[in-house]
mmCIF file of the N, C-alpha and C atoms, coordinates in Angstrom:
data_MODEL
# 
_entry.id   MODEL 
# 
loop_
_atom_site.group_PDB 
_atom_site.id 
_atom_site.type_symbol 
_atom_site.label_atom_id 
_atom_site.label_alt_id 
_atom_site.label_comp_id 
_atom_site.label_asym_id 
_atom_site.label_entity_id 
_atom_site.label_seq_id 
_atom_site.pdbx_PDB_ins_code 
_atom_site.Cartn_x 
_atom_site.Cartn_y 
_atom_site.Cartn_z 
_atom_site.occupancy 
_atom_site.B_iso_or_equiv 
_atom_site.pdbx_formal_charge 
_atom_site.auth_seq_id 
_atom_site.auth_comp_id 
_atom_site.auth_asym_id 
_atom_site.auth_atom_id 
_atom_site.pdbx_PDB_model_num 
ATOM 1   N N  . MET A 1 1  ? 41.968 52.184 81.185 1.00 0.00 ? 1  MET A N  1 
ATOM 2   C CA . MET A 1 1  ? 43.049 51.683 80.491 1.00 0.00 ? 1  MET A CA 1 
ATOM 3   C C  . MET A 1 1  ? 43.051 50.233 80.095 1.00 0.00 ? 1  MET A C  1 
ATOM 4   N N  . ILE A 1 2  ? 43.195 49.716 79.009 1.00 0.00 ? 2  ILE A N  1 
ATOM 5   C CA . ILE A 1 2  ? 43.352 48.239 78.684 1.00 0.00 ? 2  ILE A CA 1 
ATOM 6   C C  . ILE A 1 2  ? 44.696 47.795 78.514 1.00 0.00 ? 2  ILE A C  1 
ATOM 7   N N  . ASP A 1 3  ? 45.072 46.916 79.437 1.00 0.00 ? 3  ASP A N  1 
ATOM 8   C CA . ASP A 1 3  ? 46.459 46.620 79.295 1.00 0.00 ? 3  ASP A CA 1 
ATOM 9   C C  . ASP A 1 3  ? 46.568 45.239 78.664 1.00 0.00 ? 3  ASP A C  1 
ATOM 10  N N  . VAL A 1 4  ? 47.049 45.290 77.426 1.00 0.00 ? 4  VAL A N  1 
ATOM 11  C CA . VAL A 1 4  ? 47.188 43.784 76.553 1.00 0.00 ? 4  VAL A CA 1 
ATOM 12  C C  . VAL A 1 4  ? 48.791 43.839 76.076 1.00 0.00 ? 4  VAL A C  1 
ATOM 13  N N  . LYS A 1 5  ? 48.957 42.502 76.124 1.00 0.00 ? 5  LYS A N  1 
ATOM 14  C CA . LYS A 1 5  ? 50.406 42.344 75.388 1.00 0.00 ? 5  LYS A CA 1 
ATOM 15  C C  . LYS A 1 5  ? 50.076 41.823 74.124 1.00 0.00 ? 5  LYS A C  1 
ATOM 16  N N  . TRP A 1 6  ? 50.413 42.559 73.106 1.00 0.00 ? 6  TRP A N  1 
ATOM 17  C CA . TRP A 1 6  ? 50.132 42.281 71.575 1.00 0.00 ? 6  TRP A CA 1 
ATOM 18  C C  . TRP A 1 6  ? 50.779 40.816 71.428 1.00 0.00 ? 6  TRP A C  1 
ATOM 19  N N  . GLN A 1 7  ? 51.644 40.362 72.009 1.00 0.00 ? 7  GLN A N  1 
ATOM 20  C CA . GLN A 1 7  ? 52.074 38.997 71.682 1.00 0.00 ? 7  GLN A CA 1 
ATOM 21  C C  . GLN A 1 7  ? 51.039 37.870 72.007 1.00 0.00 ? 7  GLN A C  1 
ATOM 22  N N  . ASP A 1 8  ? 50.003 37.961 72.769 1.00 0.00 ? 8  ASP A N  1 
ATOM 23  C CA . ASP A 1 8  ? 48.947 37.235 73.043 1.00 0.00 ? 8  ASP A CA 1 
ATOM 24  C C  . ASP A 1 8  ? 48.023 37.166 72.100 1.00 0.00 ? 8  ASP A C  1 
ATOM 25  N N  . TYR A 1 9  ? 47.968 38.084 71.225 1.00 0.00 ? 9  TYR A N  1 
ATOM 26  C CA . TYR A 1 9  ? 46.788 38.313 70.073 1.00 0.00 ? 9  TYR A CA 1 
ATOM 27  C C  . TYR A 1 9  ? 47.238 38.326 68.694 1.00 0.00 ? 9  TYR A C  1 
ATOM 28  N N  . ILE A 1 10 ? 48.665 38.790 68.541 1.00 0.00 ? 10 ILE A N  1 
ATOM 29  C CA . ILE A 1 10 ? 48.979 38.915 67.135 1.00 0.00 ? 10 ILE A CA 1 
ATOM 30  C C  . ILE A 1 10 ? 49.916 37.811 66.763 1.00 0.00 ? 10 ILE A C  1 
ATOM 31  N N  . THR A 1 11 ? 49.813 37.440 65.482 1.00 0.00 ? 11 THR A N  1 
ATOM 32  C CA . THR A 1 11 ? 50.805 36.377 65.006 1.00 0.00 ? 11 THR A CA 1 
ATOM 33  C C  . THR A 1 11 ? 51.033 36.700 63.429 1.00 0.00 ? 11 THR A C  1 
ATOM 34  N N  . ALA A 1 12 ? 51.910 36.060 62.899 1.00 0.00 ? 12 ALA A N  1 
ATOM 35  C CA . ALA A 1 12 ? 52.209 36.077 61.611 1.00 0.00 ? 12 ALA A CA 1 
ATOM 36  C C  . ALA A 1 12 ? 52.700 34.518 61.020 1.00 0.00 ? 12 ALA A C  1 
ATOM 37  N N  . ASP A 1 13 ? 52.214 34.191 59.789 1.00 0.00 ? 13 ASP A N  1 
ATOM 38  C CA . ASP A 1 13 ? 52.468 33.018 59.357 1.00 0.00 ? 13 ASP A CA 1 
ATOM 39  C C  . ASP A 1 13 ? 52.622 33.247 57.739 1.00 0.00 ? 13 ASP A C  1 
ATOM 40  N N  . PRO A 1 14 ? 53.625 32.716 57.061 1.00 0.00 ? 14 PRO A N  1 
ATOM 41  C CA . PRO A 1 14 ? 53.780 32.948 55.633 1.00 0.00 ? 14 PRO A CA 1 
ATOM 42  C C  . PRO A 1 14 ? 52.532 32.331 54.982 1.00 0.00 ? 14 PRO A C  1 
ATOM 43  N N  . ALA A 1 15 ? 51.884 31.248 55.406 1.00 0.00 ? 15 ALA A N  1 
ATOM 44  C CA . ALA A 1 15 ? 50.937 30.578 54.824 1.00 0.00 ? 15 ALA A CA 1 
ATOM 45  C C  . ALA A 1 15 ? 49.578 31.277 55.008 1.00 0.00 ? 15 ALA A C  1 
ATOM 46  N N  . ILE A 1 16 ? 49.379 32.358 55.839 1.00 0.00 ? 16 ILE A N  1 
ATOM 47  C CA . ILE A 1 16 ? 48.298 32.880 56.118 1.00 0.00 ? 16 ILE A CA 1 
ATOM 48  C C  . ILE A 1 16 ? 48.352 34.453 55.765 1.00 0.00 ? 16 ILE A C  1 
ATOM 49  N N  . MET A 1 17 ? 47.595 34.846 55.114 1.00 0.00 ? 17 MET A N  1 
ATOM 50  C CA . MET A 1 17 ? 47.424 36.471 54.459 1.00 0.00 ? 17 MET A CA 1 
ATOM 51  C C  . MET A 1 17 ? 49.018 36.828 53.997 1.00 0.00 ? 17 MET A C  1 
ATOM 52  N N  . VAL A 1 18 ? 49.509 35.969 53.402 1.00 0.00 ? 18 VAL A N  1 
ATOM 53  C CA . VAL A 1 18 ? 50.926 36.229 52.856 1.00 0.00 ? 18 VAL A CA 1 
ATOM 54  C C  . VAL A 1 18 ? 52.020 36.643 53.923 1.00 0.00 ? 18 VAL A C  1 
ATOM 55  N N  . GLY A 1 19 ? 51.617 36.119 55.175 1.00 0.00 ? 19 GLY A N  1 
ATOM 56  C CA . GLY A 1 19 ? 52.566 36.376 56.063 1.00 0.00 ? 19 GLY A CA 1 
ATOM 57  C C  . GLY A 1 19 ? 52.360 37.863 56.792 1.00 0.00 ? 19 GLY A C  1 
ATOM 58  N N  . LYS A 1 20 ? 51.182 38.575 56.550 1.00 0.00 ? 20 LYS A N  1 
ATOM 59  C CA . LYS A 1 20 ? 50.796 39.801 57.288 1.00 0.00 ? 20 LYS A CA 1 
ATOM 60  C C  . LYS A 1 20 ? 50.592 39.487 58.664 1.00 0.00 ? 20 LYS A C  1 
ATOM 61  N N  . PRO A 1 21 ? 51.066 40.384 59.652 1.00 0.00 ? 21 PRO A N  1 
ATOM 62  C CA . PRO A 1 21 ? 50.479 40.100 61.000 1.00 0.00 ? 21 PRO A CA 1 
ATOM 63  C C  . PRO A 1 21 ? 48.995 40.100 60.961 1.00 0.00 ? 21 PRO A C  1 
ATOM 64  N N  . ILE A 1 22 ? 48.393 39.254 61.836 1.00 0.00 ? 22 ILE A N  1 
ATOM 65  C CA . ILE A 1 22 ? 46.978 38.897 61.881 1.00 0.00 ? 22 ILE A CA 1 
ATOM 66  C C  . ILE A 1 22 ? 46.531 38.543 63.349 1.00 0.00 ? 22 ILE A C  1 
ATOM 67  N N  . ILE A 1 23 ? 45.309 38.947 63.573 1.00 0.00 ? 23 ILE A N  1 
ATOM 68  C CA . ILE A 1 23 ? 44.925 38.446 64.855 1.00 0.00 ? 23 ILE A CA 1 
ATOM 69  C C  . ILE A 1 23 ? 44.631 37.049 65.098 1.00 0.00 ? 23 ILE A C  1 
ATOM 70  N N  . LYS A 1 24 ? 45.257 36.479 66.058 1.00 0.00 ? 24 LYS A N  1 
ATOM 71  C CA . LYS A 1 24 ? 45.451 34.837 66.155 1.00 0.00 ? 24 LYS A CA 1 
ATOM 72  C C  . LYS A 1 24 ? 44.016 34.351 65.863 1.00 0.00 ? 24 LYS A C  1 
ATOM 73  N N  . GLY A 1 25 ? 44.005 33.232 65.246 1.00 0.00 ? 25 GLY A N  1 
ATOM 74  C CA . GLY A 1 25 ? 42.644 32.587 65.170 1.00 0.00 ? 25 GLY A CA 1 
ATOM 75  C C  . GLY A 1 25 ? 41.840 33.124 64.094 1.00 0.00 ? 25 GLY A C  1 
ATOM 76  N N  . THR A 1 26 ? 42.196 34.225 63.385 1.00 0.00 ? 26 THR A N  1 
ATOM 77  C CA . THR A 1 26 ? 41.462 34.772 62.195 1.00 0.00 ? 26 THR A CA 1 
ATOM 78  C C  . THR A 1 26 ? 42.377 34.988 61.065 1.00 0.00 ? 26 THR A C  1 
ATOM 79  N N  . ARG A 1 27 ? 41.685 35.571 60.130 1.00 0.00 ? 27 ARG A N  1 
ATOM 80  C CA . ARG A 1 27 ? 42.252 36.091 58.866 1.00 0.00 ? 27 ARG A CA 1 
ATOM 81  C C  . ARG A 1 27 ? 42.103 37.795 58.802 1.00 0.00 ? 27 ARG A C  1 
ATOM 82  N N  . ILE A 1 28 ? 41.920 38.318 59.860 1.00 0.00 ? 28 ILE A N  1 
ATOM 83  C CA . ILE A 1 28 ? 41.965 39.824 59.912 1.00 0.00 ? 28 ILE A CA 1 
ATOM 84  C C  . ILE A 1 28 ? 43.224 40.154 60.107 1.00 0.00 ? 28 ILE A C  1 
ATOM 85  N N  . THR A 1 29 ? 43.756 41.055 59.360 1.00 0.00 ? 29 THR A N  1 
ATOM 86  C CA . THR A 1 29 ? 44.927 41.582 59.600 1.00 0.00 ? 29 THR A CA 1 
ATOM 87  C C  . THR A 1 29 ? 45.142 42.839 60.463 1.00 0.00 ? 29 THR A C  1 
ATOM 88  N N  . VAL A 1 30 ? 46.459 43.139 61.089 1.00 0.00 ? 30 VAL A N  1 
ATOM 89  C CA . VAL A 1 30 ? 46.500 44.202 61.834 1.00 0.00 ? 30 VAL A CA 1 
ATOM 90  C C  . VAL A 1 30 ? 46.353 45.626 61.130 1.00 0.00 ? 30 VAL A C  1 
ATOM 91  N N  . GLU A 1 31 ? 46.788 45.455 59.789 1.00 0.00 ? 31 GLU A N  1 
ATOM 92  C CA . GLU A 1 31 ? 46.641 46.389 59.002 1.00 0.00 ? 31 GLU A CA 1 
ATOM 93  C C  . GLU A 1 31 ? 45.142 46.905 58.678 1.00 0.00 ? 31 GLU A C  1 
ATOM 94  N N  . LEU A 1 32 ? 44.331 45.943 58.721 1.00 0.00 ? 32 LEU A N  1 
ATOM 95  C CA . LEU A 1 32 ? 42.901 46.486 58.473 1.00 0.00 ? 32 LEU A CA 1 
ATOM 96  C C  . LEU A 1 32 ? 42.230 47.141 59.654 1.00 0.00 ? 32 LEU A C  1 
ATOM 97  N N  . ILE A 1 33 ? 42.577 46.532 60.693 1.00 0.00 ? 33 ILE A N  1 
ATOM 98  C CA . ILE A 1 33 ? 42.155 47.267 61.969 1.00 0.00 ? 33 ILE A CA 1 
ATOM 99  C C  . ILE A 1 33 ? 42.726 48.576 62.206 1.00 0.00 ? 33 ILE A C  1 
ATOM 100 N N  . VAL A 1 34 ? 43.889 48.895 62.041 1.00 0.00 ? 34 VAL A N  1 
ATOM 101 C CA . VAL A 1 34 ? 44.579 50.061 62.103 1.00 0.00 ? 34 VAL A CA 1 
ATOM 102 C C  . VAL A 1 34 ? 44.183 51.084 61.193 1.00 0.00 ? 34 VAL A C  1 
ATOM 103 N N  . GLU A 1 35 ? 43.853 50.631 59.855 1.00 0.00 ? 35 GLU A N  1 
ATOM 104 C CA . GLU A 1 35 ? 43.372 51.498 58.776 1.00 0.00 ? 35 GLU A CA 1 
ATOM 105 C C  . GLU A 1 35 ? 42.013 51.834 59.088 1.00 0.00 ? 35 GLU A C  1 
ATOM 106 N N  . LYS A 1 36 ? 41.189 51.067 59.639 1.00 0.00 ? 36 LYS A N  1 
ATOM 107 C CA . LYS A 1 36 ? 39.807 51.450 59.938 1.00 0.00 ? 36 LYS A CA 1 
ATOM 108 C C  . LYS A 1 36 ? 39.733 52.326 61.056 1.00 0.00 ? 36 LYS A C  1 
ATOM 109 N N  . LEU A 1 37 ? 40.535 52.328 62.067 1.00 0.00 ? 37 LEU A N  1 
ATOM 110 C CA . LEU A 1 37 ? 40.399 53.271 63.145 1.00 0.00 ? 37 LEU A CA 1 
ATOM 111 C C  . LEU A 1 37 ? 41.040 54.701 62.544 1.00 0.00 ? 37 LEU A C  1 
ATOM 112 N N  . GLY A 1 38 ? 42.237 54.401 61.831 1.00 0.00 ? 38 GLY A N  1 
ATOM 113 C CA . GLY A 1 38 ? 42.744 55.730 61.197 1.00 0.00 ? 38 GLY A CA 1 
ATOM 114 C C  . GLY A 1 38 ? 41.754 56.661 60.348 1.00 0.00 ? 38 GLY A C  1 
ATOM 115 N N  . TYR A 1 39 ? 40.639 55.840 59.768 1.00 0.00 ? 39 TYR A N  1 
ATOM 116 C CA . TYR A 1 39 ? 39.783 56.337 58.887 1.00 0.00 ? 39 TYR A CA 1 
ATOM 117 C C  . TYR A 1 39 ? 38.547 56.928 59.871 1.00 0.00 ? 39 TYR A C  1 
ATOM 118 N N  . GLY A 1 40 ? 38.586 56.792 61.119 1.00 0.00 ? 40 GLY A N  1 
ATOM 119 C CA . GLY A 1 40 ? 37.695 57.298 61.927 1.00 0.00 ? 40 GLY A CA 1 
ATOM 120 C C  . GLY A 1 40 ? 36.711 56.264 62.325 1.00 0.00 ? 40 GLY A C  1 
ATOM 121 N N  . GLU A 1 41 ? 36.805 54.948 62.186 1.00 0.00 ? 41 GLU A N  1 
ATOM 122 C CA . GLU A 1 41 ? 35.809 54.161 62.777 1.00 0.00 ? 41 GLU A CA 1 
ATOM 123 C C  . GLU A 1 41 ? 36.025 53.823 64.253 1.00 0.00 ? 41 GLU A C  1 
ATOM 124 N N  . THR A 1 42 ? 35.101 53.762 64.932 1.00 0.00 ? 42 THR A N  1 
ATOM 125 C CA . THR A 1 42 ? 35.215 53.470 66.342 1.00 0.00 ? 42 THR A CA 1 
ATOM 126 C C  . THR A 1 42 ? 35.381 51.889 66.521 1.00 0.00 ? 42 THR A C  1 
ATOM 127 N N  . VAL A 1 43 ? 35.946 51.675 67.812 1.00 0.00 ? 43 VAL A N  1 
ATOM 128 C CA . VAL A 1 43 ? 36.246 50.229 68.137 1.00 0.00 ? 43 VAL A CA 1 
ATOM 129 C C  . VAL A 1 43 ? 34.789 49.549 68.226 1.00 0.00 ? 43 VAL A C  1 
ATOM 130 N N  . GLU A 1 44 ? 33.902 50.339 68.804 1.00 0.00 ? 44 GLU A N  1 
ATOM 131 C CA . GLU A 1 44 ? 32.531 49.709 68.747 1.00 0.00 ? 44 GLU A CA 1 
ATOM 132 C C  . GLU A 1 44 ? 31.979 49.429 67.264 1.00 0.00 ? 44 GLU A C  1 
ATOM 133 N N  . GLU A 1 45 ? 32.359 50.433 66.361 1.00 0.00 ? 45 GLU A N  1 
ATOM 134 C CA . GLU A 1 45 ? 31.828 49.962 64.912 1.00 0.00 ? 45 GLU A CA 1 
ATOM 135 C C  . GLU A 1 45 ? 32.517 48.805 64.313 1.00 0.00 ? 45 GLU A C  1 
ATOM 136 N N  . ILE A 1 46 ? 33.752 48.459 64.900 1.00 0.00 ? 46 ILE A N  1 
ATOM 137 C CA . ILE A 1 46 ? 34.487 47.415 64.290 1.00 0.00 ? 46 ILE A CA 1 
ATOM 138 C C  . ILE A 1 46 ? 33.997 46.079 64.980 1.00 0.00 ? 46 ILE A C  1 
ATOM 139 N N  . LEU A 1 47 ? 33.721 46.159 66.304 1.00 0.00 ? 47 LEU A N  1 
ATOM 140 C CA . LEU A 1 47 ? 33.429 45.164 66.904 1.00 0.00 ? 47 LEU A CA 1 
ATOM 141 C C  . LEU A 1 47 ? 31.881 44.673 66.492 1.00 0.00 ? 47 LEU A C  1 
ATOM 142 N N  . ASN A 1 48 ? 31.161 45.738 65.882 1.00 0.00 ? 48 ASN A N  1 
ATOM 143 C CA . ASN A 1 48 ? 29.763 45.376 65.459 1.00 0.00 ? 48 ASN A CA 1 
ATOM 144 C C  . ASN A 1 48 ? 29.932 44.489 64.127 1.00 0.00 ? 48 ASN A C  1 
ATOM 145 N N  . ASP A 1 49 ? 30.889 45.059 63.289 1.00 0.00 ? 49 ASP A N  1 
ATOM 146 C CA . ASP A 1 49 ? 31.189 44.578 61.910 1.00 0.00 ? 49 ASP A CA 1 
ATOM 147 C C  . ASP A 1 49 ? 31.800 43.027 62.111 1.00 0.00 ? 49 ASP A C  1 
ATOM 148 N N  . TYR A 1 50 ? 32.546 42.968 63.096 1.00 0.00 ? 50 TYR A N  1 
ATOM 149 C CA . TYR A 1 50 ? 33.400 41.782 63.384 1.00 0.00 ? 50 TYR A CA 1 
ATOM 150 C C  . TYR A 1 50 ? 33.005 41.210 64.837 1.00 0.00 ? 50 TYR A C  1 
ATOM 151 N N  . PRO A 1 51 ? 31.694 40.619 65.015 1.00 0.00 ? 51 PRO A N  1 
ATOM 152 C CA . PRO A 1 51 ? 31.354 40.381 66.574 1.00 0.00 ? 51 PRO A CA 1 
ATOM 153 C C  . PRO A 1 51 ? 32.223 39.251 67.167 1.00 0.00 ? 51 PRO A C  1 
ATOM 154 N N  . HIS A 1 52 ? 32.972 38.446 66.432 1.00 0.00 ? 52 HIS A N  1 
ATOM 155 C CA . HIS A 1 52 ? 33.939 37.673 67.068 1.00 0.00 ? 52 HIS A CA 1 
ATOM 156 C C  . HIS A 1 52 ? 35.145 38.124 67.631 1.00 0.00 ? 52 HIS A C  1 
ATOM 157 N N  . LEU A 1 53 ? 35.428 39.443 67.352 1.00 0.00 ? 53 LEU A N  1 
ATOM 158 C CA . LEU A 1 53 ? 36.509 40.045 67.920 1.00 0.00 ? 53 LEU A CA 1 
ATOM 159 C C  . LEU A 1 53 ? 36.217 40.667 69.288 1.00 0.00 ? 53 LEU A C  1 
ATOM 160 N N  . THR A 1 54 ? 37.223 40.942 70.031 1.00 0.00 ? 54 THR A N  1 
ATOM 161 C CA . THR A 1 54 ? 37.209 41.508 71.419 1.00 0.00 ? 54 THR A CA 1 
ATOM 162 C C  . THR A 1 54 ? 37.812 42.884 71.422 1.00 0.00 ? 54 THR A C  1 
ATOM 163 N N  . HIS A 1 55 ? 37.531 43.629 72.497 1.00 0.00 ? 55 HIS A N  1 
ATOM 164 C CA . HIS A 1 55 ? 38.172 44.914 72.798 1.00 0.00 ? 55 HIS A CA 1 
ATOM 165 C C  . HIS A 1 55 ? 39.798 44.673 72.781 1.00 0.00 ? 55 HIS A C  1 
ATOM 166 N N  . GLU A 1 56 ? 40.233 43.567 73.479 1.00 0.00 ? 56 GLU A N  1 
ATOM 167 C CA . GLU A 1 56 ? 41.613 43.229 73.717 1.00 0.00 ? 56 GLU A CA 1 
ATOM 168 C C  . GLU A 1 56 ? 42.325 42.990 72.383 1.00 0.00 ? 56 GLU A C  1 
ATOM 169 N N  . GLN A 1 57 ? 41.552 42.342 71.497 1.00 0.00 ? 57 GLN A N  1 
ATOM 170 C CA . GLN A 1 57 ? 42.256 42.213 70.183 1.00 0.00 ? 57 GLN A CA 1 
ATOM 171 C C  . GLN A 1 57 ? 42.442 43.366 69.262 1.00 0.00 ? 57 GLN A C  1 
ATOM 172 N N  . ILE A 1 58 ? 41.399 44.301 69.542 1.00 0.00 ? 58 ILE A N  1 
ATOM 173 C CA . ILE A 1 58 ? 41.652 45.585 68.718 1.00 0.00 ? 58 ILE A CA 1 
ATOM 174 C C  . ILE A 1 58 ? 42.904 46.417 69.163 1.00 0.00 ? 58 ILE A C  1 
ATOM 175 N N  . TYR A 1 59 ? 42.670 46.450 70.547 1.00 0.00 ? 59 TYR A N  1 
ATOM 176 C CA . TYR A 1 59 ? 43.921 47.281 71.298 1.00 0.00 ? 59 TYR A CA 1 
ATOM 177 C C  . TYR A 1 59 ? 45.312 46.600 71.075 1.00 0.00 ? 59 TYR A C  1 
ATOM 178 N N  . ALA A 1 60 ? 45.307 45.300 70.969 1.00 0.00 ? 60 ALA A N  1 
ATOM 179 C CA . ALA A 1 60 ? 46.563 44.431 70.650 1.00 0.00 ? 60 ALA A CA 1 
ATOM 180 C C  . ALA A 1 60 ? 47.098 44.989 69.450 1.00 0.00 ? 60 ALA A C  1 
ATOM 181 N N  . CYS A 1 61 ? 45.972 45.148 68.292 1.00 0.00 ? 61 CYS A N  1 
ATOM 182 C CA . CYS A 1 61 ? 46.565 45.635 67.095 1.00 0.00 ? 61 CYS A CA 1 
ATOM 183 C C  . CYS A 1 61 ? 47.193 47.071 67.046 1.00 0.00 ? 61 CYS A C  1 
ATOM 184 N N  . LEU A 1 62 ? 46.660 47.803 67.882 1.00 0.00 ? 62 LEU A N  1 
ATOM 185 C CA . LEU A 1 62 ? 47.198 49.271 68.100 1.00 0.00 ? 62 LEU A CA 1 
ATOM 186 C C  . LEU A 1 62 ? 48.642 49.076 68.813 1.00 0.00 ? 62 LEU A C  1 
ATOM 187 N N  . ARG A 1 63 ? 48.501 48.203 69.952 1.00 0.00 ? 63 ARG A N  1 
ATOM 188 C CA . ARG A 1 63 ? 50.022 48.083 70.709 1.00 0.00 ? 63 ARG A CA 1 
ATOM 189 C C  . ARG A 1 63 ? 50.959 47.426 69.735 1.00 0.00 ? 63 ARG A C  1 
ATOM 190 N N  . PHE A 1 64 ? 50.658 46.528 68.784 1.00 0.00 ? 64 PHE A N  1 
ATOM 191 C CA . PHE A 1 64 ? 51.610 45.953 67.758 1.00 0.00 ? 64 PHE A CA 1 
ATOM 192 C C  . PHE A 1 64 ? 52.211 47.139 66.924 1.00 0.00 ? 64 PHE A C  1 
ATOM 193 N N  . ALA A 1 65 ? 51.114 47.885 66.353 1.00 0.00 ? 65 ALA A N  1 
ATOM 194 C CA . ALA A 1 65 ? 51.479 49.019 65.477 1.00 0.00 ? 65 ALA A CA 1 
ATOM 195 C C  . ALA A 1 65 ? 52.433 49.868 66.235 1.00 0.00 ? 65 ALA A C  1 
ATOM 196 N N  . ALA A 1 66 ? 52.233 50.160 67.309 1.00 0.00 ? 66 ALA A N  1 
ATOM 197 C CA . ALA A 1 66 ? 53.044 51.375 68.019 1.00 0.00 ? 66 ALA A CA 1 
ATOM 198 C C  . ALA A 1 66 ? 54.532 50.571 68.272 1.00 0.00 ? 66 ALA A C  1 
ATOM 199 N N  . HIS A 1 67 ? 54.388 49.341 68.753 1.00 0.00 ? 67 HIS A N  1 
ATOM 200 C CA . HIS A 1 67 ? 55.757 48.642 68.933 1.00 0.00 ? 67 HIS A CA 1 
ATOM 201 C C  . HIS A 1 67 ? 56.540 48.664 67.426 1.00 0.00 ? 67 HIS A C  1 
ATOM 202 N N  . THR A 1 68 ? 55.762 48.474 66.458 1.00 0.00 ? 68 THR A N  1 
ATOM 203 C CA . THR A 1 68 ? 56.601 48.345 65.168 1.00 0.00 ? 68 THR A CA 1 
ATOM 204 C C  . THR A 1 68 ? 57.200 49.504 64.857 1.00 0.00 ? 68 THR A C  1 
ATOM 205 N N  . VAL A 1 69 ? 56.441 50.645 64.974 1.00 0.00 ? 69 VAL A N  1 
ATOM 206 C CA . VAL A 1 69 ? 56.990 51.949 64.727 1.00 0.00 ? 69 VAL A CA 1 
ATOM 207 C C  . VAL A 1 69 ? 58.102 52.509 65.559 1.00 0.00 ? 69 VAL A C  1 
ATOM 208 N N  . HIS A 1 70 ? 57.977 52.163 66.904 1.00 0.00 ? 70 HIS A N  1 
ATOM 209 C CA . HIS A 1 70 ? 59.032 52.351 67.915 1.00 0.00 ? 70 HIS A CA 1 
ATOM 210 C C  . HIS A 1 70 ? 60.336 51.603 67.671 1.00 0.00 ? 70 HIS A C  1 
ATOM 211 N N  . SER A 1 71 ? 60.132 50.477 67.044 1.00 0.00 ? 71 SER A N  1 
ATOM 212 C CA . SER A 1 71 ? 61.258 49.735 66.946 1.00 0.00 ? 71 SER A CA 1 
ATOM 213 C C  . SER A 1 71 ? 61.939 49.953 65.720 1.00 0.00 ? 71 SER A C  1 
ATOM 214 N N  . ARG A 1 72 ? 61.488 50.761 64.806 1.00 0.00 ? 72 ARG A N  1 
ATOM 215 C CA . ARG A 1 72 ? 62.255 51.187 63.515 1.00 0.00 ? 72 ARG A CA 1 
ATOM 216 C C  . ARG A 1 72 ? 63.102 52.121 63.484 1.00 0.00 ? 72 ARG A C  1 
ATOM 217 N N  . ARG A 1 73 ? 64.114 52.378 62.920 1.00 0.00 ? 73 ARG A N  1 
ATOM 218 C CA . ARG A 1 73 ? 64.960 53.434 62.813 1.00 0.00 ? 73 ARG A CA 1 
ATOM 219 C C  . ARG A 1 73 ? 64.081 54.744 62.188 1.00 0.00 ? 73 ARG A C  1 
ATOM 220 N N  . SER A 1 74 ? 64.490 55.808 62.696 1.00 0.00 ? 74 SER A N  1 
ATOM 221 C CA . SER A 1 74 ? 63.902 57.079 62.101 1.00 0.00 ? 74 SER A CA 1 
ATOM 222 C C  . SER A 1 74 ? 64.412 57.179 60.698 1.00 0.00 ? 74 SER A C  1 
ATOM 223 N N  . ARG A 1 75 ? 63.622 57.548 59.754 1.00 0.00 ? 75 ARG A N  1 
ATOM 224 C CA . ARG A 1 75 ? 63.798 57.832 58.372 1.00 0.00 ? 75 ARG A CA 1 
ATOM 225 C C  . ARG A 1 75 ? 62.977 59.010 58.009 1.00 0.00 ? 75 ARG A C  1 
ATOM 226 N N  . LYS A 1 76 ? 63.570 59.603 56.896 1.00 0.00 ? 76 LYS A N  1 
ATOM 227 C CA . LYS A 1 76 ? 62.982 60.876 56.473 1.00 0.00 ? 76 LYS A CA 1 
ATOM 228 C C  . LYS A 1 76 ? 61.579 60.434 55.689 1.00 0.00 ? 76 LYS A C  1 
ATOM 229 N N  . LEU A 1 77 ? 60.498 61.155 56.075 1.00 0.00 ? 77 LEU A N  1 
ATOM 230 C CA . LEU A 1 77 ? 59.160 60.682 55.447 1.00 0.00 ? 77 LEU A CA 1 
ATOM 231 C C  . LEU A 1 77 ? 58.880 62.049 54.575 1.00 0.00 ? 77 LEU A C  1 
ATOM 232 N N  . VAL A 1 78 ? 58.475 61.553 53.282 1.00 0.00 ? 78 VAL A N  1 
ATOM 233 C CA . VAL A 1 78 ? 58.070 62.323 52.217 1.00 0.00 ? 78 VAL A CA 1 
ATOM 234 C C  . VAL A 1 78 ? 56.632 62.434 52.155 1.00 0.00 ? 78 VAL A C  1 
ATOM 235 N N  . ALA A 1 79 ? 56.168 63.786 52.080 1.00 0.00 ? 79 ALA A N  1 
ATOM 236 C CA . ALA A 1 79 ? 54.925 64.140 51.953 1.00 0.00 ? 79 ALA A CA 1 
ATOM 237 C C  . ALA A 1 79 ? 54.374 64.089 50.625 1.00 0.00 ? 79 ALA A C  1 
# 
């Protein structure tokens, strides 16, 4: 298990990527990483595509996404 604090790896700045959460020091959005994982790419495939990233940064994206979903109020989802 990789124990990371997303706050160490994720930031948001209105001047970078229109304020979307990104991996610190990059222009790679959390959204991009989570989307790639959601479509079945593995962590290793993402690291091959972005060799300057680390496992910790990828898992920080997932931890941030989980935190965001957890901290929002429940709402009806329409399929």
